[in-house]
PDB file of N, CA and C in Angstrom:
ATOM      1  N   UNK A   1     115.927 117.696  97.459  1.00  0.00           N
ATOM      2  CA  UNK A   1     115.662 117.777  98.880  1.00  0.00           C
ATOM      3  C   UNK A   1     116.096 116.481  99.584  1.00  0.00           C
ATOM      4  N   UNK A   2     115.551 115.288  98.710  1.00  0.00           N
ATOM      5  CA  UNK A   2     116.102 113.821  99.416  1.00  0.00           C
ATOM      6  C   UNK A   2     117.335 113.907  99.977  1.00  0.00           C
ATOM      7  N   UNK A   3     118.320 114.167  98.874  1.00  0.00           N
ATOM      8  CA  UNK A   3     120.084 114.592  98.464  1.00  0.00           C
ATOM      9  C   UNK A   3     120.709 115.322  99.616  1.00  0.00           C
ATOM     10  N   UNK A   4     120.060 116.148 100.071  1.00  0.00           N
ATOM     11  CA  UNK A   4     120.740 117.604 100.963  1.00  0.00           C
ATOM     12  C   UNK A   4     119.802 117.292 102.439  1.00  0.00           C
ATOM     13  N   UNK A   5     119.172 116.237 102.120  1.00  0.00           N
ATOM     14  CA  UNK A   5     118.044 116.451 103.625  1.00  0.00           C
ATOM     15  C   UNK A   5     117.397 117.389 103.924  1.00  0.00           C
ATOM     16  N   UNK A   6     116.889 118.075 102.847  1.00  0.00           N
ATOM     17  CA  UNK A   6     116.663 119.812 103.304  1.00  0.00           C
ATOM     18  C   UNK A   6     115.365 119.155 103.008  1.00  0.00           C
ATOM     19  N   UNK A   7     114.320 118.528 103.584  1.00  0.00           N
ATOM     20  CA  UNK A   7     112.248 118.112 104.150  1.00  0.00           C
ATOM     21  C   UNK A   7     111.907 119.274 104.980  1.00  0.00           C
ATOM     22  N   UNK A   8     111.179 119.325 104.970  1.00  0.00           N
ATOM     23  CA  UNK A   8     110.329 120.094 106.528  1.00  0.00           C
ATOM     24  C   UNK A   8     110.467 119.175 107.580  1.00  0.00           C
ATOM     25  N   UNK A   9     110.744 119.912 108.689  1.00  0.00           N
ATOM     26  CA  UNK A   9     111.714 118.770 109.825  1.00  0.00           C
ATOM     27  C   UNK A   9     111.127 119.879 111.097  1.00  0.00           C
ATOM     28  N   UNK A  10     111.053 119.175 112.697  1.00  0.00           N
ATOM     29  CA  UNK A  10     111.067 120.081 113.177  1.00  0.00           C
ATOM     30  C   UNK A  10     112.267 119.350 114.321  1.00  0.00           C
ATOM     31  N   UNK A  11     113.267 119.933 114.265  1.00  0.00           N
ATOM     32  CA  UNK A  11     114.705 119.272 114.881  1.00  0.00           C
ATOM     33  C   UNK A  11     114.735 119.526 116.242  1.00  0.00           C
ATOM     34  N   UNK A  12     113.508 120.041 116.906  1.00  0.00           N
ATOM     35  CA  UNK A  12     113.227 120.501 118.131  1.00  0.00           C
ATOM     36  C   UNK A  12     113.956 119.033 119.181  1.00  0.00           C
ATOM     37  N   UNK A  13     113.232 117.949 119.172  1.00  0.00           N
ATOM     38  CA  UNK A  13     113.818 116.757 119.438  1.00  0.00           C
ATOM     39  C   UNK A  13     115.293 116.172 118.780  1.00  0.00           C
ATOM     40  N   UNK A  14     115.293 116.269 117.957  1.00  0.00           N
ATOM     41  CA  UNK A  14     116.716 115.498 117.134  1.00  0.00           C
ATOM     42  C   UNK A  14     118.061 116.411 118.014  1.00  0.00           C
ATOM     43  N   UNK A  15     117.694 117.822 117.750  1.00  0.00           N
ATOM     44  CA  UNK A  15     118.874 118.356 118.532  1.00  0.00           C
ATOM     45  C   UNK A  15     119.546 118.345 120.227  1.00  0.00           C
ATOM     46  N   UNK A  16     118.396 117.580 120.911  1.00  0.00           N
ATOM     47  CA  UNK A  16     118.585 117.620 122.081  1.00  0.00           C
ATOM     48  C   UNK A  16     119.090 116.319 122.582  1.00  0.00           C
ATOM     49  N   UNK A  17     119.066 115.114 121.170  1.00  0.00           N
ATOM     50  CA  UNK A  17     119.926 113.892 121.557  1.00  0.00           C
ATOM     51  C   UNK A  17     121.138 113.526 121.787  1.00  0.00           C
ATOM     52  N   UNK A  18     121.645 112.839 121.986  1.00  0.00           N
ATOM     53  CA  UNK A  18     123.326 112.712 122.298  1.00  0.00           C
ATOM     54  C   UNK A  18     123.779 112.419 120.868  1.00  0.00           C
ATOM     55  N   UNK A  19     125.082 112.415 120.479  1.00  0.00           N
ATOM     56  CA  UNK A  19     125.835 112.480 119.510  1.00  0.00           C
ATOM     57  C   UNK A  19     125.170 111.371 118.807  1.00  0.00           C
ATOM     58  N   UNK A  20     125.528 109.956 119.064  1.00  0.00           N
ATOM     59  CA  UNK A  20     124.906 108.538 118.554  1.00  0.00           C
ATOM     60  C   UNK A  20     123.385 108.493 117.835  1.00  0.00           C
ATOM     61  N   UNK A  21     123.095 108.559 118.872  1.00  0.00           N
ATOM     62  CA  UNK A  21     121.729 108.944 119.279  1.00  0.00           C
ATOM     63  C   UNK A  21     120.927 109.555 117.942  1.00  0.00           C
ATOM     64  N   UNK A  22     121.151 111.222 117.709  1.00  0.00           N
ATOM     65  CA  UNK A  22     120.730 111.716 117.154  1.00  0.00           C
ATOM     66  C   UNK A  22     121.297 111.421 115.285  1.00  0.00           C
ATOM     67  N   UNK A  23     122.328 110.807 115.124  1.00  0.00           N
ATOM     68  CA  UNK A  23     122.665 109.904 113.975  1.00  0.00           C
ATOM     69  C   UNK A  23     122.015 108.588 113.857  1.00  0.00           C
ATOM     70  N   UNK A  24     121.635 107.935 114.776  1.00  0.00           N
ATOM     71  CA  UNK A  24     120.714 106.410 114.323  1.00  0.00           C
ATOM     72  C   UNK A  24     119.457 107.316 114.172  1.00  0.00           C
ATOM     73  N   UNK A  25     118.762 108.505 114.837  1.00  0.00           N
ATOM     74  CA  UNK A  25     117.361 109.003 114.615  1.00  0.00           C
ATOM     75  C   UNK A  25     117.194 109.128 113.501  1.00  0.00           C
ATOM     76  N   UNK A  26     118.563 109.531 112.651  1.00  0.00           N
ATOM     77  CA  UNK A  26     118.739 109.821 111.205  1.00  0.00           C
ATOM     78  C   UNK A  26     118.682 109.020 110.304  1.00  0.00           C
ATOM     79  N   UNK A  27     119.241 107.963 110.598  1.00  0.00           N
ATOM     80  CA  UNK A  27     119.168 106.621 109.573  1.00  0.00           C
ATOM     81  C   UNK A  27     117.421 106.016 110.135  1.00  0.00           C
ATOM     82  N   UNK A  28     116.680 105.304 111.040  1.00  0.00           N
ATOM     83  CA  UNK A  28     115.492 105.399 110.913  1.00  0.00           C
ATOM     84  C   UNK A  28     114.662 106.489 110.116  1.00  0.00           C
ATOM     85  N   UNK A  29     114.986 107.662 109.956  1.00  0.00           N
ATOM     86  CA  UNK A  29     114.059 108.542 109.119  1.00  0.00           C
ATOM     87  C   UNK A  29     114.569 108.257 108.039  1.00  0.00           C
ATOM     88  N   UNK A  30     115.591 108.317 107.573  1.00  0.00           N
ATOM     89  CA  UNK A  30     115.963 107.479 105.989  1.00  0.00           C
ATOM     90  C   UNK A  30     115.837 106.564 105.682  1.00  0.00           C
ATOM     91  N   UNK A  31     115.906 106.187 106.453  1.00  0.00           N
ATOM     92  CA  UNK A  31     115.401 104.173 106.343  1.00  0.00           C
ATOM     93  C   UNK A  31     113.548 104.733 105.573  1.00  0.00           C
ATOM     94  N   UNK A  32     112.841 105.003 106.730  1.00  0.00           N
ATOM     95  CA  UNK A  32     111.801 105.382 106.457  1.00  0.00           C
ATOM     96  C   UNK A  32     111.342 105.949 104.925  1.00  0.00           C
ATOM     97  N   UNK A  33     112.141 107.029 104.715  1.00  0.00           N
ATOM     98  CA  UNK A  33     111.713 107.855 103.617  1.00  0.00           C
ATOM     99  C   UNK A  33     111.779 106.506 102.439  1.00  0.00           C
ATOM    100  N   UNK A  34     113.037 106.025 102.428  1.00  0.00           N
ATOM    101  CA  UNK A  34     113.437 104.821 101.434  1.00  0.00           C
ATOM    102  C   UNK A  34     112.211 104.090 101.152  1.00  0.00           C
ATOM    103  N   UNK A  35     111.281 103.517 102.471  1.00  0.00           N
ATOM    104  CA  UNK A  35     110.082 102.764 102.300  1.00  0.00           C
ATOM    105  C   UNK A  35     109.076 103.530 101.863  1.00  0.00           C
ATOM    106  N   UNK A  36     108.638 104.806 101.966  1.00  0.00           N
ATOM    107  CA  UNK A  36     107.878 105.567 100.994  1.00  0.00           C
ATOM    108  C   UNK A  36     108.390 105.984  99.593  1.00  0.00           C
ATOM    109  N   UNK A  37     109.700 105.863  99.292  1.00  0.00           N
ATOM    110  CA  UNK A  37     109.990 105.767  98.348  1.00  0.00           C
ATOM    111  C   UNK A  37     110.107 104.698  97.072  1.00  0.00           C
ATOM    112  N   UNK A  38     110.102 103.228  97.879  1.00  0.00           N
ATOM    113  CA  UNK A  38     109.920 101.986  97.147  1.00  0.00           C
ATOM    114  C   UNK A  38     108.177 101.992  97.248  1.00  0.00           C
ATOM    115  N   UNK A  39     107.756 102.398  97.916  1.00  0.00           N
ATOM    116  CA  UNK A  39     105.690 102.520  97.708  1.00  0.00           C
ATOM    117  C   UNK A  39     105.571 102.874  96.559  1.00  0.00           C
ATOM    118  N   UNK A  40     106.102 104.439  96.531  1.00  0.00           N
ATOM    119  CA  UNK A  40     106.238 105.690  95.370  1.00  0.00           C
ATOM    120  C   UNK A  40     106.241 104.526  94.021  1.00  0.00           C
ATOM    121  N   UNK A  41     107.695 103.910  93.536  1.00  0.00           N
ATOM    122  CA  UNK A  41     108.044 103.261  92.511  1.00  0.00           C
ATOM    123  C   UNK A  41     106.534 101.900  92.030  1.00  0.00           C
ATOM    124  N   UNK A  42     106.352 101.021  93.305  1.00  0.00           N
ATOM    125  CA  UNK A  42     105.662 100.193  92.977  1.00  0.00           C
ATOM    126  C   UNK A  42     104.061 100.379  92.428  1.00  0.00           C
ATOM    127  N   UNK A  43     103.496 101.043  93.373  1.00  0.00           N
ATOM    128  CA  UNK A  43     102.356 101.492  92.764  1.00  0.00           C
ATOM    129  C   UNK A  43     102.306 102.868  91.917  1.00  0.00           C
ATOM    130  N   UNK A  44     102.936 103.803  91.771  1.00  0.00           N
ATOM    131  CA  UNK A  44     103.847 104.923  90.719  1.00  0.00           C
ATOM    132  C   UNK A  44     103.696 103.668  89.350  1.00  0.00           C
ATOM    133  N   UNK A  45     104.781 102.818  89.155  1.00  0.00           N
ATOM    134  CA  UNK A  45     104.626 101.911  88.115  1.00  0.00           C
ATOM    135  C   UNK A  45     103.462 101.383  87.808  1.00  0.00           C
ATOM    136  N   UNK A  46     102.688 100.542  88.619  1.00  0.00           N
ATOM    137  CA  UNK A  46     101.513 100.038  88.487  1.00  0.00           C
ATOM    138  C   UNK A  46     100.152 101.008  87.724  1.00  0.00           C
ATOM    139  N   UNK A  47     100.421 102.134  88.644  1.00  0.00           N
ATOM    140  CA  UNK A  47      99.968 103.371  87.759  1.00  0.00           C
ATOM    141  C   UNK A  47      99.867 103.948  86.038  1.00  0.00           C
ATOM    142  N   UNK A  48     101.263 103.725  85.855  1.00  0.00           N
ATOM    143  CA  UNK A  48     101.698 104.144  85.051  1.00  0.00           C
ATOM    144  C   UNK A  48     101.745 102.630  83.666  1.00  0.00           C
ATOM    145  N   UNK A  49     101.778 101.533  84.099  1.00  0.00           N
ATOM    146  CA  UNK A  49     101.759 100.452  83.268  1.00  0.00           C
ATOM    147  C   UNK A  49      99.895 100.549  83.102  1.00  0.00           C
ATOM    148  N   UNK A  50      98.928 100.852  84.048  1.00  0.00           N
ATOM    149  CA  UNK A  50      97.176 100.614  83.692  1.00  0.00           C
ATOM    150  C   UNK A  50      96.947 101.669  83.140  1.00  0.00           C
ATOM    151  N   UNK A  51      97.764 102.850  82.883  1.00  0.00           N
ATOM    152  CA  UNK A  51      97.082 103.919  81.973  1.00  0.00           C
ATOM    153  C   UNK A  51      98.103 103.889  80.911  1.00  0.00           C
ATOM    154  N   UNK A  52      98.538 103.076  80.349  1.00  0.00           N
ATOM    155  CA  UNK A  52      99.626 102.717  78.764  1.00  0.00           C
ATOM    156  C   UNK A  52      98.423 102.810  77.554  1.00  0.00           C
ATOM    157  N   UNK A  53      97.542 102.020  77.708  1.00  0.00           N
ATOM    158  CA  UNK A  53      97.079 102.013  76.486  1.00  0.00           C
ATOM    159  C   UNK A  53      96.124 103.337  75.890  1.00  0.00           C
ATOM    160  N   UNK A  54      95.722 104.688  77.208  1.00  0.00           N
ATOM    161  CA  UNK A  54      95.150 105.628  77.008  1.00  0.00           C
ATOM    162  C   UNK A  54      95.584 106.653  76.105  1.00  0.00           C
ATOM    163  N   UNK A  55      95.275 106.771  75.291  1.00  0.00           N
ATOM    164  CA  UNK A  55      95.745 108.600  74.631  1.00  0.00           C
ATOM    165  C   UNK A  55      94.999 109.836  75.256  1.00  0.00           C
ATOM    166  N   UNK A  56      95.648 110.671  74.601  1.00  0.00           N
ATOM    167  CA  UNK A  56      94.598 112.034  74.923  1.00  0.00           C
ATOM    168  C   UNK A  56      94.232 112.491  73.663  1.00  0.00           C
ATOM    169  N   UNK A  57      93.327 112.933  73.892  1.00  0.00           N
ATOM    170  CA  UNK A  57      92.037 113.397  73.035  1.00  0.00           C
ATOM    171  C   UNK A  57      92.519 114.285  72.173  1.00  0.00           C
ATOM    172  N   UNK A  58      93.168 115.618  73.089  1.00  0.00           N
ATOM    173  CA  UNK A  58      92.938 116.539  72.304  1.00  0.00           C
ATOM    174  C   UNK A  58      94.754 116.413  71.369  1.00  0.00           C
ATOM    175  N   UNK A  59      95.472 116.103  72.307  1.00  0.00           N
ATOM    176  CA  UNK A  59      96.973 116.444  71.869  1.00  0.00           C
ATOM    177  C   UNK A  59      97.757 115.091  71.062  1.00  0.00           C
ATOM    178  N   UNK A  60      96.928 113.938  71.117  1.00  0.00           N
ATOM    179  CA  UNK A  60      97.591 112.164  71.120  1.00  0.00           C
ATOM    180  C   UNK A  60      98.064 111.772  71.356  1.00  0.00           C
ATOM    181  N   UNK A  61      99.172 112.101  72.997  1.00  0.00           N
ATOM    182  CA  UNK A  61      99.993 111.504  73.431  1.00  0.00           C
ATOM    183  C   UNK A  61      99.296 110.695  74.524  1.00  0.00           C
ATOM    184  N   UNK A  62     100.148 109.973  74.721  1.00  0.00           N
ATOM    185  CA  UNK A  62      99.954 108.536  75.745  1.00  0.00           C
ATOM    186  C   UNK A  62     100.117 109.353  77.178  1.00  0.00           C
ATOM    187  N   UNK A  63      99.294 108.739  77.645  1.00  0.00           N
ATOM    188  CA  UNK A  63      98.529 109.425  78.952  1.00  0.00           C
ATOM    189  C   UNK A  63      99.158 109.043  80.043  1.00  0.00           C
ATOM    190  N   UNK A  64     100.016 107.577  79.428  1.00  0.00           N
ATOM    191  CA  UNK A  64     100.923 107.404  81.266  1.00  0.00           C
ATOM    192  C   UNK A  64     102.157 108.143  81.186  1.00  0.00           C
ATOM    193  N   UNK A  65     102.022 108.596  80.296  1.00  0.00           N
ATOM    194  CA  UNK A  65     103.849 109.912  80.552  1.00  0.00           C
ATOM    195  C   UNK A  65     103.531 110.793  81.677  1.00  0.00           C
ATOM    196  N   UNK A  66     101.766 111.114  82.098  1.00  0.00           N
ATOM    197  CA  UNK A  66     101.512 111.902  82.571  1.00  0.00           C
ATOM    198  C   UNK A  66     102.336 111.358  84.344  1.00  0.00           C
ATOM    199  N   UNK A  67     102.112 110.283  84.325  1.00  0.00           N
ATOM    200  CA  UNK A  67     102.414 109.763  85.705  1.00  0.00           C
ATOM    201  C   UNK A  67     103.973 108.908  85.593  1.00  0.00           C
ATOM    202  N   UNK A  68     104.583 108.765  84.934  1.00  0.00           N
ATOM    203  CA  UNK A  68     105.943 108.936  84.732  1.00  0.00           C
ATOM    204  C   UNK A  68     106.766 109.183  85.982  1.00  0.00           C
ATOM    205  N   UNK A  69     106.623 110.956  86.430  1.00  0.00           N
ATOM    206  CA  UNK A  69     107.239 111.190  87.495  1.00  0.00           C
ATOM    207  C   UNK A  69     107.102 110.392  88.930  1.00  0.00           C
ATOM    208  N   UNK A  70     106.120 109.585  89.241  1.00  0.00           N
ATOM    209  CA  UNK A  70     105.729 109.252  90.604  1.00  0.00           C
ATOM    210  C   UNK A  70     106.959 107.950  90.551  1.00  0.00           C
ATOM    211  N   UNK A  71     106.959 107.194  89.876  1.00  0.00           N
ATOM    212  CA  UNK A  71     108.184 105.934  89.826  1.00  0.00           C
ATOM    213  C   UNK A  71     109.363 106.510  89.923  1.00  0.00           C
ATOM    214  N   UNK A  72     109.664 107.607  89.138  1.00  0.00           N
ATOM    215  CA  UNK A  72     110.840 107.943  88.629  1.00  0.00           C
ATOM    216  C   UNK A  72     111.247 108.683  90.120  1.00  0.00           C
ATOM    217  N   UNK A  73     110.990 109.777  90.501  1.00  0.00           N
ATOM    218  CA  UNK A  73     110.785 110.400  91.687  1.00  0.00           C
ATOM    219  C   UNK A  73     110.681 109.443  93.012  1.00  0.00           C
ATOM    220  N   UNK A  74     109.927 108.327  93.040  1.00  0.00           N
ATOM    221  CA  UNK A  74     110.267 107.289  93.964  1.00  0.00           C
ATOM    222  C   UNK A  74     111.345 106.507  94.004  1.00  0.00           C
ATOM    223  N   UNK A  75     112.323 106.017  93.067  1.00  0.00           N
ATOM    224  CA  UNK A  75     113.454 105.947  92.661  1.00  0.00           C
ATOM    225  C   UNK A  75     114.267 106.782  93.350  1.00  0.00           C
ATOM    226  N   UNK A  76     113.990 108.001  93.029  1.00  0.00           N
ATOM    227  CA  UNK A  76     115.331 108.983  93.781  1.00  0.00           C
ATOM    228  C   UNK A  76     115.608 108.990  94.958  1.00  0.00           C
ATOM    229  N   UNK A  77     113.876 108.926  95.003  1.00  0.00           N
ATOM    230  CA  UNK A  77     114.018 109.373  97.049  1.00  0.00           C
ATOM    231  C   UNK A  77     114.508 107.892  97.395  1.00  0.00           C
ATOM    232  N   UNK A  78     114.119 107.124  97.081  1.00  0.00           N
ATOM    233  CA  UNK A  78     114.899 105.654  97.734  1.00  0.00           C
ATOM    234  C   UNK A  78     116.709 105.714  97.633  1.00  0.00           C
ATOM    235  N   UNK A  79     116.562 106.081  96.581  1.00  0.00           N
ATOM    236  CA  UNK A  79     118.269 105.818  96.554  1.00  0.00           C
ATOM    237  C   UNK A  79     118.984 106.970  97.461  1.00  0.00           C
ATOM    238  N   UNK A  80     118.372 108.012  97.156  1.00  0.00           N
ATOM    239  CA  UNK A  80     119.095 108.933  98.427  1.00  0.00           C
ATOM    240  C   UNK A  80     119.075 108.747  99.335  1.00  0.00           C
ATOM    241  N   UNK A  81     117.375 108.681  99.795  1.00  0.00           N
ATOM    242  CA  UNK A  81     117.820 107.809 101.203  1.00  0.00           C
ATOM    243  C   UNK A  81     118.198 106.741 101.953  1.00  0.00           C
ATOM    244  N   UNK A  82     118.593 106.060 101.046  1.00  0.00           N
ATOM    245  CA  UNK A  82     119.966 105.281 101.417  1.00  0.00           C
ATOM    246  C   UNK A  82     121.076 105.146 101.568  1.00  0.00           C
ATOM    247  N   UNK A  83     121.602 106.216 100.826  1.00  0.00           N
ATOM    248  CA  UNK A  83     122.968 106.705 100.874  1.00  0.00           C
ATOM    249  C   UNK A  83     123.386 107.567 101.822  1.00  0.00           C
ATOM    250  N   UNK A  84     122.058 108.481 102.321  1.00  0.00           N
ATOM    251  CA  UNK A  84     122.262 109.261 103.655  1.00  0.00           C
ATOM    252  C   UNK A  84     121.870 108.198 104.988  1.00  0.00           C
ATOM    253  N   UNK A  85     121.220 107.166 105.051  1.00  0.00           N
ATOM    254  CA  UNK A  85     121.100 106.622 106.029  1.00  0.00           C
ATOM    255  C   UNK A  85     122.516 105.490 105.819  1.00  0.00           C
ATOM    256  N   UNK A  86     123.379 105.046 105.070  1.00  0.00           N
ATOM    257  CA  UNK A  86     124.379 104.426 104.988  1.00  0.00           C
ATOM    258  C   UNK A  86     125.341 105.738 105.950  1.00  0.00           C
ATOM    259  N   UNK A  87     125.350 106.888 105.494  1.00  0.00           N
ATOM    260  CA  UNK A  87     126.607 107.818 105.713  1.00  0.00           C
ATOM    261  C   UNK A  87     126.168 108.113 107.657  1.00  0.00           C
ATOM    262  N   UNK A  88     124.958 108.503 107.552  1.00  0.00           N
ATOM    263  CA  UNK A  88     124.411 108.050 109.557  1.00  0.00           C
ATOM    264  C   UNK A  88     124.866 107.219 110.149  1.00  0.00           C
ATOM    265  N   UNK A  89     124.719 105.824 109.700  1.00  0.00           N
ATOM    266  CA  UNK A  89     124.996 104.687 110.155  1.00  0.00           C
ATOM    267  C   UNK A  89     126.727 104.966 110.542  1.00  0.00           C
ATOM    268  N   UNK A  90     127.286 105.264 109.608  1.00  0.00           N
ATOM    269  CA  UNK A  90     128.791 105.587 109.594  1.00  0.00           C
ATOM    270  C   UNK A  90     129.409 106.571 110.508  1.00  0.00           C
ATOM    271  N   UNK A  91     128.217 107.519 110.570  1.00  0.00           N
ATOM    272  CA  UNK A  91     128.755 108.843 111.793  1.00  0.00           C
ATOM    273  C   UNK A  91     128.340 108.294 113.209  1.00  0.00           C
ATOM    274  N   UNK A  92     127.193 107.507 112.764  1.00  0.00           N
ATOM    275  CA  UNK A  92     127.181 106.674 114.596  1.00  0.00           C
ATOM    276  C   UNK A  92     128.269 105.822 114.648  1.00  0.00           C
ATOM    277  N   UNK A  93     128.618 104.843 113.860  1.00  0.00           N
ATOM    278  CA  UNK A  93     129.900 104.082 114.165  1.00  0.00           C
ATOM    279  C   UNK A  93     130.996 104.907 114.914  1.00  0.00           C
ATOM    280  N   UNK A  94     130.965 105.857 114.424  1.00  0.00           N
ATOM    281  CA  UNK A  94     132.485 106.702 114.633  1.00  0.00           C
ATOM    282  C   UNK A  94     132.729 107.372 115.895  1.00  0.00           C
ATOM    283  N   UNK A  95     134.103 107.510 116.665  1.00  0.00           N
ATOM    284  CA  UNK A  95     134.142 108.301 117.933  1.00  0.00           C
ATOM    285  C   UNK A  95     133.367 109.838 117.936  1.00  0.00           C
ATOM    286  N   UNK A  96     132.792 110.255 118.782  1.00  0.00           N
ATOM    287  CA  UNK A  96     132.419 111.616 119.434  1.00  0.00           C
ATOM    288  C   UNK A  96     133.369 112.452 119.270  1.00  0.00           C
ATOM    289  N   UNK A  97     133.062 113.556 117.739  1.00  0.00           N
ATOM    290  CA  UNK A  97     134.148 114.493 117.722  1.00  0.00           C
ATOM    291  C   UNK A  97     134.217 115.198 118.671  1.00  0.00           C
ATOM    292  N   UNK A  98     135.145 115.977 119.450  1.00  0.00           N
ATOM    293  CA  UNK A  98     135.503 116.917 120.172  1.00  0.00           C
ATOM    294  C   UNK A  98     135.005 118.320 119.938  1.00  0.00           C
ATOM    295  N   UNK A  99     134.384 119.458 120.625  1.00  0.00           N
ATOM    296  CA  UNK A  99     133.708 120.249 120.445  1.00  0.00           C
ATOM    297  C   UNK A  99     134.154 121.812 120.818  1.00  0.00           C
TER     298      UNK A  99
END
């Protein structure tokens, strides 16, 4: 979803901006997501390093695999959304295609 931008969005506003406009709205929301996504990783990790030494009871595996995904998954969304707020940044740079 990060990848394709496909979130729950309501574009009611975004679509009614001017060309520029509605491409920098884009890079602030990626910008954004990026900073919930470096949250995700830091405390995701922190998470996941204070429950290392736990097992489970019934099965014996190590209990921070369970939380694994929250770093790993915060990772993604950061890097995607950076690469889509880099490619925004780039469509605002650029002349007003013709319509």
């Amino acid at each position: 979803a990060a990848l394709k931008e496909e979130f729950m969005a309501v574009d009611i506003v975004l679509e009614r901006l001017p060309f520029r406009m509605h491409a920098a709205a884009k890079v602030v929301i990626n910008a954004l997501l990026a900073a919930v996504g470096i949250v995700l990783v830091v405390y995701g990790w922190k998470l996941f390093q204070f429950t290392a030494g736990d097992t489970s009871t019934s099965l014996g595996y190590p209990r921070n695999l369970i939380y694994l995904p929250v770093p790993v998954g915060g990772l993604l969304l950061t890097v995607f959304s950076l690469l889509n707020a880099v490619t925004h940044a780039r469509t605002a740079l650029q002349p007003r295609p013709r319509e």
